Coordinates of C-alpha atoms in Angstrom, one line a residue:
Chain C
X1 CA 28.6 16.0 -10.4
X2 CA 29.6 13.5 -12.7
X3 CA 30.4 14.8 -16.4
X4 CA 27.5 12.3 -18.2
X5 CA 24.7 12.9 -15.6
X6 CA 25.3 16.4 -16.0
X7 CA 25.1 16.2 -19.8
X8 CA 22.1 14.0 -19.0
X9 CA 20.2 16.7 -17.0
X10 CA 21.0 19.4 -19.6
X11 CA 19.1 17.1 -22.2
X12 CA 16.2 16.5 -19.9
X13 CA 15.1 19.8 -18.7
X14 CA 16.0 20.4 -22.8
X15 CA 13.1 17.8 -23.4
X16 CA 11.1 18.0 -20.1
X17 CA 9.0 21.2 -21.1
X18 CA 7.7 19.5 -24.4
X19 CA 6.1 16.3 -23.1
X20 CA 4.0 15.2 -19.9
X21 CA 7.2 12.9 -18.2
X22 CA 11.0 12.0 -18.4
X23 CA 11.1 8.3 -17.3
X24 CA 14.9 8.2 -15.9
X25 CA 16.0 7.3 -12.4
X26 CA 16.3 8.9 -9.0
X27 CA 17.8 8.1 -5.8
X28 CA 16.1 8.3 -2.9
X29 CA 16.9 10.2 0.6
X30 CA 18.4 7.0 1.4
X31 CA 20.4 6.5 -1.2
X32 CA 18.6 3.7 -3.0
X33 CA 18.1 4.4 -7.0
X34 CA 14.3 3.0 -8.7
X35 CA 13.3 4.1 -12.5
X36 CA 10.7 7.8 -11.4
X37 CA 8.6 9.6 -14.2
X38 CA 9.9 13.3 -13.5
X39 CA 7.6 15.5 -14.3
X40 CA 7.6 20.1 -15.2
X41 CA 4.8 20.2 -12.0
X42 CA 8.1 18.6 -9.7
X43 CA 11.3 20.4 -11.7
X44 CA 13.2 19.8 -8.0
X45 CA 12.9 16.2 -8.5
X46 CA 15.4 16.4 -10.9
X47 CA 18.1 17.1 -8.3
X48 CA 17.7 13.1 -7.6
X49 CA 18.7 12.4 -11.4
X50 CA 20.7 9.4 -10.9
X51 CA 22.1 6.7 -13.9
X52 CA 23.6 3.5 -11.8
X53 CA 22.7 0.8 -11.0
X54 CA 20.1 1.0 -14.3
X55 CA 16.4 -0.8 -13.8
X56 CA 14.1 -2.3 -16.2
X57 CA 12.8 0.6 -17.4
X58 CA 11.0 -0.5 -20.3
X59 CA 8.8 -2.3 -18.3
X60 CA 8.1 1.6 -16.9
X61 CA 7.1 2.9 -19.7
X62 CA 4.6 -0.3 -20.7
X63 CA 3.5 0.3 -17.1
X64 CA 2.7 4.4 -17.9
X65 CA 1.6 3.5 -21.0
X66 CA -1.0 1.3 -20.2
X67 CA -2.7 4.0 -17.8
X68 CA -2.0 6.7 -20.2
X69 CA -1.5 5.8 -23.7
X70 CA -1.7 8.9 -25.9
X71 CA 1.2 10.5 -22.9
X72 CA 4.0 12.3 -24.6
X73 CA 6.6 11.1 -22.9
X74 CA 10.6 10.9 -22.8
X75 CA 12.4 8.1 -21.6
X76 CA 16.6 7.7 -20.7
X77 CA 18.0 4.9 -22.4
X78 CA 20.8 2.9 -22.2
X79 CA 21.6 0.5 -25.4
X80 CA 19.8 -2.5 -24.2
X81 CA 16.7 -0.5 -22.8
X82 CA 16.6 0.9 -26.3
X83 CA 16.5 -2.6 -27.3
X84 CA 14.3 -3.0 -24.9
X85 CA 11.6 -0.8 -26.1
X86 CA 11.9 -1.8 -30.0
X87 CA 11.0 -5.3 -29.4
X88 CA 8.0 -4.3 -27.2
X89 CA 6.6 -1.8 -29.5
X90 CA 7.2 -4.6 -32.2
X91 CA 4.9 -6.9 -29.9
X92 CA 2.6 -4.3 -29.5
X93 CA 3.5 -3.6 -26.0
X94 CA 4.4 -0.1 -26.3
X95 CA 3.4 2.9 -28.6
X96 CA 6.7 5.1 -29.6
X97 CA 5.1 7.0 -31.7
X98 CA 4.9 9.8 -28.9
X99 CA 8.3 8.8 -27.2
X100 CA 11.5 10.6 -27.1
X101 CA 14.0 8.6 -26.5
X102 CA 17.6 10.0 -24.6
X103 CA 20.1 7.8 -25.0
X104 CA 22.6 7.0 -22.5
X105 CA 25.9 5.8 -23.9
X106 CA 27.1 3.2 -21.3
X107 CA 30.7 3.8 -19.8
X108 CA 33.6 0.8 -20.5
X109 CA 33.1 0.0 -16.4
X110 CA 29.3 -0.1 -17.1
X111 CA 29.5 -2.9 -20.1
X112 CA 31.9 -4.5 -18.3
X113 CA 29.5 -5.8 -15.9
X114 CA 26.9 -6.5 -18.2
X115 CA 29.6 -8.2 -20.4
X116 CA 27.5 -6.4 -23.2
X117 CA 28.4 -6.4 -26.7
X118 CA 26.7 -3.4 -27.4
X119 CA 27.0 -0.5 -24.8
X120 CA 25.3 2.0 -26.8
X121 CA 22.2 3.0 -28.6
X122 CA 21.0 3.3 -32.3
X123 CA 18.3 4.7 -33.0
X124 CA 17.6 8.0 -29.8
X125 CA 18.0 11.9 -31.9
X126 CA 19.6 12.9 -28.4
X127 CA 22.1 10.9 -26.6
X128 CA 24.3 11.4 -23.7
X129 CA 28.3 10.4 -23.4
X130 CA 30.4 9.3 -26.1
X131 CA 29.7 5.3 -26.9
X132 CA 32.3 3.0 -26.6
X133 CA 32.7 -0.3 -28.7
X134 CA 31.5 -3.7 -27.5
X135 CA 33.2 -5.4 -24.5
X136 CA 33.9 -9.7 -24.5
X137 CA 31.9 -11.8 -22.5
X138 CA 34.2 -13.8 -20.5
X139 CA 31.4 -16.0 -19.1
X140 CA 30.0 -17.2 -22.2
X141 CA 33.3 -17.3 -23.6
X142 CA 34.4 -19.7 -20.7
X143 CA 30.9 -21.8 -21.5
X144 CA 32.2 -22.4 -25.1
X145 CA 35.8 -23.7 -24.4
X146 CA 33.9 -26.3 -22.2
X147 CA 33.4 -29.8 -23.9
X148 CA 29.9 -31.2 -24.1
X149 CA 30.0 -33.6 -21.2
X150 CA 30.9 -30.1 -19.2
X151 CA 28.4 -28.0 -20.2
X152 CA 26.1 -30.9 -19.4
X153 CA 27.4 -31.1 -15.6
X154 CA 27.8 -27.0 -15.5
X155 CA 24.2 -26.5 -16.1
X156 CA 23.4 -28.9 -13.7
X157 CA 25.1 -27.5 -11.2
X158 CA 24.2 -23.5 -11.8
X159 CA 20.1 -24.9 -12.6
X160 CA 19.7 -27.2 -9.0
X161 CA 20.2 -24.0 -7.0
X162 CA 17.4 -22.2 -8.9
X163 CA 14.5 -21.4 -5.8
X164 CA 12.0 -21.0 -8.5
X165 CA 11.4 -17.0 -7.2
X166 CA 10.2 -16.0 -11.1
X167 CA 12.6 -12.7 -10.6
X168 CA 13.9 -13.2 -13.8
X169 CA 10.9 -13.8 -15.4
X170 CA 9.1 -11.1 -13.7
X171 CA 12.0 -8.5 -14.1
X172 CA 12.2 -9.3 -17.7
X173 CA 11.0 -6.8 -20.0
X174 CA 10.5 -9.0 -22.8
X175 CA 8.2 -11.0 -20.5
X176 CA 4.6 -9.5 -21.1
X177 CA 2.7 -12.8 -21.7
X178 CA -1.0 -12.8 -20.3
X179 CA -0.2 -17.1 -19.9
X180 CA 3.3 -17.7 -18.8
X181 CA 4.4 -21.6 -19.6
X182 CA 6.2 -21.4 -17.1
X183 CA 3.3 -21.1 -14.7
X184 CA 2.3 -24.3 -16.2
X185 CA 2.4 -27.6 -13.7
X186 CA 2.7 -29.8 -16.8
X187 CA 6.3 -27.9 -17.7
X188 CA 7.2 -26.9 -14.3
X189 CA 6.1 -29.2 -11.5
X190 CA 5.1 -26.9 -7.8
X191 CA 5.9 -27.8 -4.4
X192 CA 9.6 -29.2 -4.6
X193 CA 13.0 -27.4 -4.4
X194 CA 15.4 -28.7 -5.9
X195 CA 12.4 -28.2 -8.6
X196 CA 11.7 -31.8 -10.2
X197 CA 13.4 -31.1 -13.4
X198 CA 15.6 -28.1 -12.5
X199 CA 16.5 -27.4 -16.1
X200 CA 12.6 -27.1 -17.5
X201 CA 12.4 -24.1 -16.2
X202 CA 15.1 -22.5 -17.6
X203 CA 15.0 -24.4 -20.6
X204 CA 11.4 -23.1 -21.4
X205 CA 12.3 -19.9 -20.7
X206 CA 14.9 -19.8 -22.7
X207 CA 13.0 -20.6 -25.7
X208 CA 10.7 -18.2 -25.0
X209 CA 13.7 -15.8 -25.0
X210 CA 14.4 -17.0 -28.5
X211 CA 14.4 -13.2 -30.4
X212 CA 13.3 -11.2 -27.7
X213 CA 16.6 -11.1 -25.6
X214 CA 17.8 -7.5 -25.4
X215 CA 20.6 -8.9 -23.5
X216 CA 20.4 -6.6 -20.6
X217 CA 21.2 -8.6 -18.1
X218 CA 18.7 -7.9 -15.7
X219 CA 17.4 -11.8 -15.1
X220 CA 21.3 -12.5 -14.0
X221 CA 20.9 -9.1 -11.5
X222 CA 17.8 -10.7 -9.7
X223 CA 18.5 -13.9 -9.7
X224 CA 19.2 -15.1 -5.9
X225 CA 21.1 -18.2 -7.0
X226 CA 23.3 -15.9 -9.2
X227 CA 22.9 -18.5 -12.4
X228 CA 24.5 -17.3 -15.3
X229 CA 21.0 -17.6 -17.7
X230 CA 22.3 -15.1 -20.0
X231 CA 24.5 -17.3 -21.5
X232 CA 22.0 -19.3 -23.2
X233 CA 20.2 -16.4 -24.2
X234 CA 22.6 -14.7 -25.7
X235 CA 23.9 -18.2 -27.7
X236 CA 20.5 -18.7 -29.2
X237 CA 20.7 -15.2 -30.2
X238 CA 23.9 -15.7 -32.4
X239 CA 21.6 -19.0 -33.6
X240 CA 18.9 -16.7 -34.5
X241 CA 21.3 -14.1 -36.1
X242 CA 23.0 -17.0 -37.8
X243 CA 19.8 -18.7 -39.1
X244 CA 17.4 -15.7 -39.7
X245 CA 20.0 -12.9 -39.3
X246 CA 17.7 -11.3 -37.0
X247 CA 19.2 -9.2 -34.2
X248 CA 16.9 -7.7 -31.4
X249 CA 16.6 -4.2 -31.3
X250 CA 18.7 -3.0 -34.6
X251 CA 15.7 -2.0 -36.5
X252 CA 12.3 -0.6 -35.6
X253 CA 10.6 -2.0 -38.9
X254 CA 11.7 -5.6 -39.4
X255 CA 9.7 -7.9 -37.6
X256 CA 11.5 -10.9 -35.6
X257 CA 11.2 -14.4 -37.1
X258 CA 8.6 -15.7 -34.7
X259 CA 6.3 -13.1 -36.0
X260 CA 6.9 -13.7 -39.2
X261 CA 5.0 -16.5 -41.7
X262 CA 7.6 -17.7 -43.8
X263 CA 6.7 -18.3 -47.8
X264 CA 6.4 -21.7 -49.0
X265 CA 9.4 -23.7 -50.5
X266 CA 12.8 -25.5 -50.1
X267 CA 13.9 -24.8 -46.7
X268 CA 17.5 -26.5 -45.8
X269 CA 17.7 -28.0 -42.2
X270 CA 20.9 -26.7 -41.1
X271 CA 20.4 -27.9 -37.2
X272 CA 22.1 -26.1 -34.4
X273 CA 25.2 -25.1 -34.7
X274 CA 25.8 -25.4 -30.7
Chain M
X1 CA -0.2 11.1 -14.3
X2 CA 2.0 10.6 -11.5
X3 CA 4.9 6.8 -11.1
X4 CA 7.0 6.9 -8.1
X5 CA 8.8 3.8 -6.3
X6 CA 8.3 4.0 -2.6
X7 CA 11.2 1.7 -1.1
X8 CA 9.8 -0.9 2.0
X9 CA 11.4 -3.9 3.7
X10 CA 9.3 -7.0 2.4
X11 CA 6.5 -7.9 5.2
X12 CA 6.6 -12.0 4.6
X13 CA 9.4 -12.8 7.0
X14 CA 11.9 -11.9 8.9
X15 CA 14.9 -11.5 6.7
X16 CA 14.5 -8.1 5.7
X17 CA 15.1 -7.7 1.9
X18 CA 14.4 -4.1 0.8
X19 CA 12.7 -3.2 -2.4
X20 CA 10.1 -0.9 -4.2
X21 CA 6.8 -0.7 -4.5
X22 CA 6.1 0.9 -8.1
X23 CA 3.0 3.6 -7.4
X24 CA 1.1 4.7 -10.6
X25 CA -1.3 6.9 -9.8
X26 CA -1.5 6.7 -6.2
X27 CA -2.4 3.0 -6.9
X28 CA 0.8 0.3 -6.3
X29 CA 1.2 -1.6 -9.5
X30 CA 4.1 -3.8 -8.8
X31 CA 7.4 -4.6 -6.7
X32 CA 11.2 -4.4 -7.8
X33 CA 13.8 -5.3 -6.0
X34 CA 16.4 -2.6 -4.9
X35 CA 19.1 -3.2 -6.2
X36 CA 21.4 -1.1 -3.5
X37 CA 19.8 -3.1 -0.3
X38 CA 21.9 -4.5 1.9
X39 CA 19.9 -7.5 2.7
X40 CA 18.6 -8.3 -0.3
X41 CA 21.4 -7.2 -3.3
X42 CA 18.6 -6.4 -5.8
X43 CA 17.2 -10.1 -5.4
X44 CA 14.0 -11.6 -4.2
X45 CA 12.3 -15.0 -3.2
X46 CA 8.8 -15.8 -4.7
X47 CA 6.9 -14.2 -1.7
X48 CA 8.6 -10.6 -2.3
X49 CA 8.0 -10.4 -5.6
X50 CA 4.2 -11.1 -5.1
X51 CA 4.0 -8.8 -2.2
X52 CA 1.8 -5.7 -3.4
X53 CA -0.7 -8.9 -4.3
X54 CA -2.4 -8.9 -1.2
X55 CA -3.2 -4.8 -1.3
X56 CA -5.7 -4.5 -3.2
X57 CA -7.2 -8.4 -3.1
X58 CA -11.1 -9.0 -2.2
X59 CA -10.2 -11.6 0.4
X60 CA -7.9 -9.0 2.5
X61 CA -9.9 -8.0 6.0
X62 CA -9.9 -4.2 6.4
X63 CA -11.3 -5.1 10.2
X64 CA -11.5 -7.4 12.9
X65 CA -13.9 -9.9 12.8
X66 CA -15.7 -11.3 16.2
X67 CA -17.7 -14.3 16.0
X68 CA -21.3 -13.7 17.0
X69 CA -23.5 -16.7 17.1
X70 CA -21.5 -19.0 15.2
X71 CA -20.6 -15.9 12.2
X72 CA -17.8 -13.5 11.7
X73 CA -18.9 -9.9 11.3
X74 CA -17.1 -7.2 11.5
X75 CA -15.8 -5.1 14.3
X76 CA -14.0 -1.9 15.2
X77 CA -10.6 -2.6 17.0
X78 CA -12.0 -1.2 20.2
X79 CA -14.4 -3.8 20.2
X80 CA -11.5 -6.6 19.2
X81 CA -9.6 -5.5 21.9
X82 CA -11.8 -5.5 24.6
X83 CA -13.0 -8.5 24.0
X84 CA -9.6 -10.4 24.1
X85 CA -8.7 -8.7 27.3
X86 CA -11.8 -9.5 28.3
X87 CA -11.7 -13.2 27.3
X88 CA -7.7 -13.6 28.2
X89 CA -8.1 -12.4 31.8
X90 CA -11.0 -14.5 32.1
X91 CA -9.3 -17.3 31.0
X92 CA -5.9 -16.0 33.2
X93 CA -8.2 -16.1 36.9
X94 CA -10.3 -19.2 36.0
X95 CA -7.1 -21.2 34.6
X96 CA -3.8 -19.6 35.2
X97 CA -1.4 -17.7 33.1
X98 CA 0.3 -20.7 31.8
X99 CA -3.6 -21.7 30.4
X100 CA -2.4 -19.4 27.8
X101 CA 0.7 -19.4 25.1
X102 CA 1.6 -16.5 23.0
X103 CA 2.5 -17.4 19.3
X104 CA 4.9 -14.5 17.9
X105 CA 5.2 -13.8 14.1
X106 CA 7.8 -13.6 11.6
X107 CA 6.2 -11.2 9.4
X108 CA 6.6 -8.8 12.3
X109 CA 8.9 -6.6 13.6
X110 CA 11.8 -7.3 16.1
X111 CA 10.4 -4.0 17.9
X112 CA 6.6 -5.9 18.1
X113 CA 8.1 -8.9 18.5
X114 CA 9.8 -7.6 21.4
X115 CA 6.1 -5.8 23.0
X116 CA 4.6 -9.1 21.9
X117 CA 7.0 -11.4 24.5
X118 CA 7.1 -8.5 27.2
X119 CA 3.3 -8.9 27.0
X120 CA 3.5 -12.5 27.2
X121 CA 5.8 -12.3 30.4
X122 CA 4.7 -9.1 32.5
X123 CA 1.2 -8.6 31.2
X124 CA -0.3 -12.4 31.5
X125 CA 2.8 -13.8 33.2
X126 CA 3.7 -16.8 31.5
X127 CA 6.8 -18.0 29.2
X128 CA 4.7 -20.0 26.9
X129 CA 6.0 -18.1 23.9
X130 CA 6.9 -19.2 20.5
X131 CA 6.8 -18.2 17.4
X132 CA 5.6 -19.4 13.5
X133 CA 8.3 -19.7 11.6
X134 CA 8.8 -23.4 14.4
X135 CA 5.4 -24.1 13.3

């Protein structure tokens, strides 16, 4: 067995006779690998512990929580789900005041295919593997060296293919609206593909992303069309670091800028810097 | 308090993308997509991801329905059955087996598919068979 899922199932049967459910994943008999809430009735579950490819499991634990709220529960996380969670409990999606959190250090290979700047996690007592530093982001880095007019006929080109499936809406974490714009025909017109305006969608969505990217990547892992989204996100997350210096996921008490009223005064309009 | 994800093949057409259907409860809450499938690579068109969404709906028939007198009521499958043998061989000795074509669906399996033609050919004896996805 692998050295880190080994670790990782020490940590849990550590945990597991303390609360009511480890949220982690398991493979099944067939080899396929979804988020599972293991459980002290079902200790022989555990022999499916599994840690690639990871899943959305935030979303789990809103899910759970909404049937069970008061559940004492523990939950694997990698760096982003972590993330994950501290935006939704800031949004008042999830309670973590009965949560333990197990946190999964991501290997290099790992970030490497999330191109993720931050493969580790900040705030989990117990954490698994050893964390490793940031990797680059060659796709977003490729986006920048473009010129304007590029960028202009790249995004064009990645946003026709879009088939309008919503998987990166609906496999979004961060996305836990009750009204979704983008369910809106006066922002995104139904019954074409090519959409009318390929770019509204993504474009809305994006804004909407604007604080709340956790940067885990998983809208890229749906999409059908493989369009790079996350490079947007993650750019108006520098502009969000840059003009607010709010970062998602960093701390549990400060509250991201669209939350937030800001005080009267002077304010400078420094525009984007994109 | 019980979450499980039972993997399926996706029942809208015949493509074959795999993915879960997240139980809570014993009651299915939602689809993700697997992301080991063969078919599907962890993605999913509009239909798949709104797939559980016909589970638990009011509108979804638990039983055949027969029209009597104009209105639908409901039937057991004995009943349904009987009457469309009933009705197809009538229709087979008054008109002919090529009175009747066989329309074959995509949301169904190559295996039923296959019963549904053999059906079509040895049962009624005709080769009027097609199937919805030329509709």
């Amino acid at each position: 067995m692998d050295q880190r899922l080994e670790a990782l199932l020490q940590t849990i049967q550590k945990v597991l006779p303390d609360v009511d459910g480890i949220i982690g994943l398991k493979v099944n008999a067939a080899g396929h690998i979804a988020p599972h809430l293991f459980r002290k009735e079902a200790p022989a579950e555990l022999d499916g512990l599994a840690i690639w490819p990871k899943y959305p499991t935030p979303d789990t634990l809103r899910l759970i929580q909404k049937a069970h709220p008061g559940a004492k529960l523990g939950m694997v996380v990698r760096g982003c789900e972590e993330r994950g969670v501290v935006e939704m409990f800031k949004h008042a999606q999830v309670d973590l005041s009965n949560i333990s959190l197990i946190g999964l250090q991501c290997t290099r290979e790992e970030a490497e295919f999330c191109r993720c700047a931050k493969p580790y996690t900040a705030h989990a007592k117990l954490t698994v593997g050893e964390p490793i530093e940031g990797v680059p982001d060659p796709v977003t880095e490729g986006f920048l060296a473009k010129t304007r007019e590029e960028r202009l006929e790249y995004w064009k080109e990645q946003l026709v293919r879009c088939i309008k499936c919503y998987g990166c809406r609906n496999v979004c974490p961060q996305c836990f609206c009750n009204v979704c714009a983008l369910e809106d025909e006066k922002w995104v017109g139904t019954g074409w593909l090519p959409m009318p305006l390929p770019p509204m969608y993504h474009l809305v969505r994006s804004m909407h992303m604007t604080a709340k990217c956790v940067a885990c990547r998983e809208c890229e892992e749906v999409c059908p069309a493989d369009i790079p989204m996350a490079i947007q996100y993650r750019l108006i997350a520098g502009d969000v670091k840059e003009m607010f210096g709010y970062e998602t996921g960093v701390s549990m008490d400060e509250k991201p800028p669209q939350l937030l009223v800001l005080a009267e005064g002077e304010f400078e309009r420094t525009g984007l810097p994109h | 308090m019980e979450y499980k994800n039972v993997l399926t093949t996706c029942p809208f057409c015949g493509t074959g993308c795999g993915f879960f259907l997240q139980v809570l409860d014993g009651k299915i809450v939602g689809v993700l997509p697997d992301k080991k499938h063969p078919v599907s690579q962890g993605s999913l068109c509009v239909k798949g991801w709104n797939a559980h969404g016909f589970i638990y709906h009011e509108d979804r028939l638990k039983s055949p329905l027969i029209r009597r007198n104009g209105k639908l009521v409901e039937a057991s499958w004995d009943e349904a059955i009987e009457l469309v043998a009933t009705r197809l061989g009538e229709i087979k000795a008054k008109h002919g087996p090529d009175s009747i074509a066989l329309l074959a669906s995509a949301k169904a399996t190559n295996e039923e598919n296959y019963l549904f033609q053999k059906f079509g050919r040895a049962v009624i004896g005709t080769n009027n068979i097609d199937h919805c996805a030329r509709l």
